[in-house]
């Protein structure tokens, strides 16, 4: 009896210690404890981006053949640090902030176990610093992949493991927050689509981190001399279940952000919840199989294994991405047409808020991710075609299109929304901010294209000197390869300037921007009011299609995809016979 | 609105699809199936499929086999390191060692003849990157990968290591001749 009374009393006490703030600019409700965690994780992410960006200068200016700046040992150290700081620390710190936002803010609830969330943050920070120190001491230039038997210092692995444990705890704080929201009934029905996408990202993250632990813990023990041997092929297989899946977390996260920005910038609602959520569900089932992409040129794995896994089991995850690629601009088009931008196929797009970096960043990200990252990714992930580009600079060309144009640019766009809402500051230099997604995004498009061009000509990735200084039997790359690598240098420098503008605008705004009105605070949560049901997608547009313009763009994408895919088969068909 | 709010209809999974979505899903699905079956088709009818024949090996075992071939079929040596150039008979087993930071020996093959190329690494991971033909294969220590190759052009080719293998990675480059 007593027990029954104590429980709601406890919950009420828990509730009353919380403060909620209603943001006057966005109508979002922030829980104070969650807000602090989001701010700290996001700020740490941007610091990591700054470090990674400075390192990018070294990488770009060394691979630009005419400059060839750093010495070999420094170059490999800088490249290792650049990869890890960007791919792991910048992105995952930011993702933790996004997870807390999607659970606590979008569901209008308190965050579960805020102290544990701080512990997660502390572990991640200590891990990131430990790992970076190990790299900069110079004995751990093993690249992000750290393939055994090449060994790094024990602190290199320990740092990664501590970071991963922290990230795993953060995922569970996110799951716990979903439970709190459900139990305290802060919303009705299903979670918003964006939160659903974040759940998908967090589920994939748990799988990812578990894979990382399975392989990095024995490797750490090997670096300490406790374990004598970690098999190189098993390492590659399991490491990629971590390394590739980590990028799939990013895909789920940045696609959620695209949906969020479509909602924020246009008031767009998903064309159909069923299709978008179904596509996210396909990610959970099939996306991780793609770690096979990295083993297509390896000995020891069977053909059937390669074919099934590299295709994400019959390309169901590609199907999901193609669906998102249509439904997100499609939702924007439907919203714009409802506002009267109904002329022809593309008035909705011409009249989009191109001067708003939140929108332009996401749109440039979406198009680049699909056309550059998506098409190249499927090409290189095809079992036989992979031989054309394995370990060439085509590979970083591809993943800069997915991770930088896709993920990083989406995170940048979201930041422009978070500065006035989460950080409560007016943006300094709004004109620079308006320019930034174009400079950064388009120079990255160019950078990725010329990198893929150089890779098609065979230029190696992770290679200090394409002139093979000091080698007796040096290979003379064709002039076009040198030209492409020079253009990689130019595109890279332009992108770094774009990145520097982002850092200046965001850090400057947070430090010196005019403080904005906090909005009303309350110790009680205001649950999300139920939304009035609306009619299904309207019938504007032509041919009974709600989003004809988007459909035309999708067909352009498909034609580019089909052509590029078969051109590569033709190229493969001319090679030496292999069987 | 919107994707950041709970769906207005509680039964959102009964919400009808727009024709734009339905049509696109059908087209995309067909394309996915084409791509999937293309890989299988190429195994049946294409001439460039990477073999999966693999054995566990050790540096000692593999070096002994490579040395035997070198002893039998060396035609000359090149560079001041006297790297042997091996011209094995068509159809035979040829061995190529990847190690820090060299390929050993140099192979001399004949056009339109098929060879069983055995690849392994003595130490770290290496990358077999044949240029300018652009065929790229991972070389993993402890595993002997056997690939049937049939050169279809004659000339001098280069063999670049394209898996990062330490400070002198950029000097790991060799030749391959096709007569």
PDB file of C-alpha atoms in Angstrom, chain B residues 44-163:
ATOM      1  CA  UNK B  44      28.337 -16.796 -64.978  1.00  0.00           C
ATOM      2  CA  UNK B  45      29.321 -14.810 -68.058  1.00  0.00           C
ATOM      3  CA  UNK B  46      31.954 -12.194 -67.122  1.00  0.00           C
ATOM      4  CA  UNK B  47      35.694 -12.773 -67.270  1.00  0.00           C
ATOM      5  CA  UNK B  48      36.742 -10.667 -64.274  1.00  0.00           C
ATOM      6  CA  UNK B  49      35.784 -12.367 -61.045  1.00  0.00           C
ATOM      7  CA  UNK B  50      38.104 -12.356 -58.069  1.00  0.00           C
ATOM      8  CA  UNK B  51      38.917 -15.868 -56.941  1.00  0.00           C
ATOM      9  CA  UNK B  52      38.261 -16.767 -53.335  1.00  0.00           C
ATOM     10  CA  UNK B  53      40.707 -19.686 -53.210  1.00  0.00           C
ATOM     11  CA  UNK B  54      42.601 -19.113 -49.960  1.00  0.00           C
ATOM     12  CA  UNK B  55      44.907 -21.103 -47.692  1.00  0.00           C
ATOM     13  CA  UNK B  56      46.416 -20.355 -44.327  1.00  0.00           C
ATOM     14  CA  UNK B  57      50.156 -19.965 -44.668  1.00  0.00           C
ATOM     15  CA  UNK B  58      53.264 -18.838 -42.834  1.00  0.00           C
ATOM     16  CA  UNK B  59      56.145 -16.665 -44.091  1.00  0.00           C
ATOM     17  CA  UNK B  60      58.498 -19.689 -44.039  1.00  0.00           C
ATOM     18  CA  UNK B  61      56.211 -22.012 -45.980  1.00  0.00           C
ATOM     19  CA  UNK B  62      55.376 -19.406 -48.581  1.00  0.00           C
ATOM     20  CA  UNK B  63      58.991 -18.191 -49.039  1.00  0.00           C
ATOM     21  CA  UNK B  64      60.145 -21.754 -49.638  1.00  0.00           C
ATOM     22  CA  UNK B  65      57.616 -22.200 -52.461  1.00  0.00           C
ATOM     23  CA  UNK B  66      58.442 -18.803 -53.953  1.00  0.00           C
ATOM     24  CA  UNK B  67      62.180 -19.543 -53.752  1.00  0.00           C
ATOM     25  CA  UNK B  68      61.728 -22.840 -55.617  1.00  0.00           C
ATOM     26  CA  UNK B  69      60.048 -21.045 -58.531  1.00  0.00           C
ATOM     27  CA  UNK B  70      62.690 -18.311 -58.526  1.00  0.00           C
ATOM     28  CA  UNK B  71      65.491 -20.927 -58.567  1.00  0.00           C
ATOM     29  CA  UNK B  72      63.937 -22.685 -61.530  1.00  0.00           C
ATOM     30  CA  UNK B  73      62.715 -19.886 -63.776  1.00  0.00           C
ATOM     31  CA  UNK B  74      64.811 -16.754 -63.177  1.00  0.00           C
ATOM     32  CA  UNK B  75      65.828 -15.217 -66.507  1.00  0.00           C
ATOM     33  CA  UNK B  76      67.722 -12.143 -65.280  1.00  0.00           C
ATOM     34  CA  UNK B  77      67.979  -9.770 -62.339  1.00  0.00           C
ATOM     35  CA  UNK B  78      67.122  -6.083 -62.149  1.00  0.00           C
ATOM     36  CA  UNK B  79      68.154  -3.031 -60.074  1.00  0.00           C
ATOM     37  CA  UNK B  80      71.168  -2.936 -57.771  1.00  0.00           C
ATOM     38  CA  UNK B  81      69.256  -5.136 -55.335  1.00  0.00           C
ATOM     39  CA  UNK B  82      69.346  -7.920 -57.970  1.00  0.00           C
ATOM     40  CA  UNK B  83      65.641  -8.620 -57.839  1.00  0.00           C
ATOM     41  CA  UNK B  84      65.093 -11.807 -59.877  1.00  0.00           C
ATOM     42  CA  UNK B  85      62.840 -11.620 -62.919  1.00  0.00           C
ATOM     43  CA  UNK B  86      60.921 -14.879 -63.174  1.00  0.00           C
ATOM     44  CA  UNK B  87      59.483 -16.200 -66.426  1.00  0.00           C
ATOM     45  CA  UNK B  88      57.417 -19.225 -65.434  1.00  0.00           C
ATOM     46  CA  UNK B  89      55.738 -21.532 -67.962  1.00  0.00           C
ATOM     47  CA  UNK B  90      52.143 -20.772 -68.943  1.00  0.00           C
ATOM     48  CA  UNK B  91      49.601 -22.380 -66.688  1.00  0.00           C
ATOM     49  CA  UNK B  92      51.999 -22.734 -63.772  1.00  0.00           C
ATOM     50  CA  UNK B  93      51.871 -21.544 -60.194  1.00  0.00           C
ATOM     51  CA  UNK B  94      53.629 -18.213 -59.644  1.00  0.00           C
ATOM     52  CA  UNK B  95      54.376 -16.708 -56.266  1.00  0.00           C
ATOM     53  CA  UNK B  96      54.544 -13.060 -55.315  1.00  0.00           C
ATOM     54  CA  UNK B  97      55.695 -11.919 -51.896  1.00  0.00           C
ATOM     55  CA  UNK B  98      54.711  -8.562 -50.436  1.00  0.00           C
ATOM     56  CA  UNK B  99      56.886  -7.344 -47.584  1.00  0.00           C
ATOM     57  CA  UNK B 100      58.233  -4.126 -46.074  1.00  0.00           C
ATOM     58  CA  UNK B 101      58.813  -2.413 -48.537  1.00  0.00           C
ATOM     59  CA  UNK B 102      59.164  -4.480 -51.676  1.00  0.00           C
ATOM     60  CA  UNK B 103      57.514  -6.952 -54.016  1.00  0.00           C
ATOM     61  CA  UNK B 104      59.515 -10.087 -54.724  1.00  0.00           C
ATOM     62  CA  UNK B 105      60.261 -11.398 -57.352  1.00  0.00           C
ATOM     63  CA  UNK B 106      59.450  -9.523 -60.579  1.00  0.00           C
ATOM     64  CA  UNK B 107      57.150 -11.571 -62.817  1.00  0.00           C
ATOM     65  CA  UNK B 108      57.386 -11.888 -66.577  1.00  0.00           C
ATOM     66  CA  UNK B 109      54.239 -13.415 -68.038  1.00  0.00           C
ATOM     67  CA  UNK B 110      52.942 -14.120 -71.519  1.00  0.00           C
ATOM     68  CA  UNK B 111      49.956 -12.490 -73.090  1.00  0.00           C
ATOM     69  CA  UNK B 112      46.727 -14.521 -73.208  1.00  0.00           C
ATOM     70  CA  UNK B 113      48.210 -17.271 -71.048  1.00  0.00           C
ATOM     71  CA  UNK B 114      46.686 -18.126 -67.684  1.00  0.00           C
ATOM     72  CA  UNK B 115      48.692 -18.383 -64.447  1.00  0.00           C
ATOM     73  CA  UNK B 116      47.848 -19.256 -60.876  1.00  0.00           C
ATOM     74  CA  UNK B 117      49.152 -16.248 -58.953  1.00  0.00           C
ATOM     75  CA  UNK B 118      49.763 -16.878 -55.239  1.00  0.00           C
ATOM     76  CA  UNK B 119      49.811 -13.752 -53.076  1.00  0.00           C
ATOM     77  CA  UNK B 120      50.695 -13.226 -49.461  1.00  0.00           C
ATOM     78  CA  UNK B 121      52.327 -10.743 -47.143  1.00  0.00           C
ATOM     79  CA  UNK B 122      55.247 -11.480 -44.836  1.00  0.00           C
ATOM     80  CA  UNK B 123      54.334  -8.788 -42.313  1.00  0.00           C
ATOM     81  CA  UNK B 124      51.611  -6.120 -42.478  1.00  0.00           C
ATOM     82  CA  UNK B 125      48.686  -5.754 -44.870  1.00  0.00           C
ATOM     83  CA  UNK B 126      49.734  -4.652 -48.358  1.00  0.00           C
ATOM     84  CA  UNK B 127      47.814  -3.719 -51.489  1.00  0.00           C
ATOM     85  CA  UNK B 128      48.368  -5.256 -54.935  1.00  0.00           C
ATOM     86  CA  UNK B 129      47.634  -2.407 -57.349  1.00  0.00           C
ATOM     87  CA  UNK B 130      48.483  -3.179 -60.978  1.00  0.00           C
ATOM     88  CA  UNK B 131      48.964  -0.002 -63.009  1.00  0.00           C
ATOM     89  CA  UNK B 132      47.945   1.379 -65.403  1.00  0.00           C
ATOM     90  CA  UNK B 133      45.492  -1.530 -65.752  1.00  0.00           C
ATOM     91  CA  UNK B 134      44.040  -0.703 -62.352  1.00  0.00           C
ATOM     92  CA  UNK B 135      43.365  -4.051 -60.731  1.00  0.00           C
ATOM     93  CA  UNK B 136      43.455  -3.776 -56.928  1.00  0.00           C
ATOM     94  CA  UNK B 137      43.604  -6.669 -54.470  1.00  0.00           C
ATOM     95  CA  UNK B 138      44.174  -6.762 -50.715  1.00  0.00           C
ATOM     96  CA  UNK B 139      47.190  -8.784 -49.539  1.00  0.00           C
ATOM     97  CA  UNK B 140      46.716 -10.087 -45.994  1.00  0.00           C
ATOM     98  CA  UNK B 141      49.460 -11.692 -43.890  1.00  0.00           C
ATOM     99  CA  UNK B 142      48.884 -15.317 -42.935  1.00  0.00           C
ATOM    100  CA  UNK B 143      46.671 -15.989 -45.952  1.00  0.00           C
ATOM    101  CA  UNK B 144      47.708 -17.328 -49.337  1.00  0.00           C
ATOM    102  CA  UNK B 145      45.335 -16.002 -51.978  1.00  0.00           C
ATOM    103  CA  UNK B 146      45.362 -17.889 -55.285  1.00  0.00           C
ATOM    104  CA  UNK B 147      44.103 -15.937 -58.279  1.00  0.00           C
ATOM    105  CA  UNK B 148      43.966 -17.126 -61.873  1.00  0.00           C
ATOM    106  CA  UNK B 149      45.120 -14.257 -64.072  1.00  0.00           C
ATOM    107  CA  UNK B 150      45.172 -13.950 -67.852  1.00  0.00           C
ATOM    108  CA  UNK B 151      46.988 -10.817 -69.081  1.00  0.00           C
ATOM    109  CA  UNK B 152      45.310  -9.482 -72.222  1.00  0.00           C
ATOM    110  CA  UNK B 153      47.869  -6.806 -73.122  1.00  0.00           C
ATOM    111  CA  UNK B 154      51.623  -6.944 -73.423  1.00  0.00           C
ATOM    112  CA  UNK B 155      53.958  -4.305 -72.054  1.00  0.00           C
ATOM    113  CA  UNK B 156      55.550  -3.119 -68.847  1.00  0.00           C
ATOM    114  CA  UNK B 157      53.212  -2.776 -65.900  1.00  0.00           C
ATOM    115  CA  UNK B 158      53.803  -1.381 -62.459  1.00  0.00           C
ATOM    116  CA  UNK B 159      52.871  -2.894 -59.154  1.00  0.00           C
ATOM    117  CA  UNK B 160      52.125  -0.235 -56.552  1.00  0.00           C
ATOM    118  CA  UNK B 161      51.457  -1.017 -52.888  1.00  0.00           C
ATOM    119  CA  UNK B 162      48.208   0.725 -52.078  1.00  0.00           C
ATOM    120  CA  UNK B 163      47.620  -0.392 -48.504  1.00  0.00           C
TER     121      UNK B 163
END
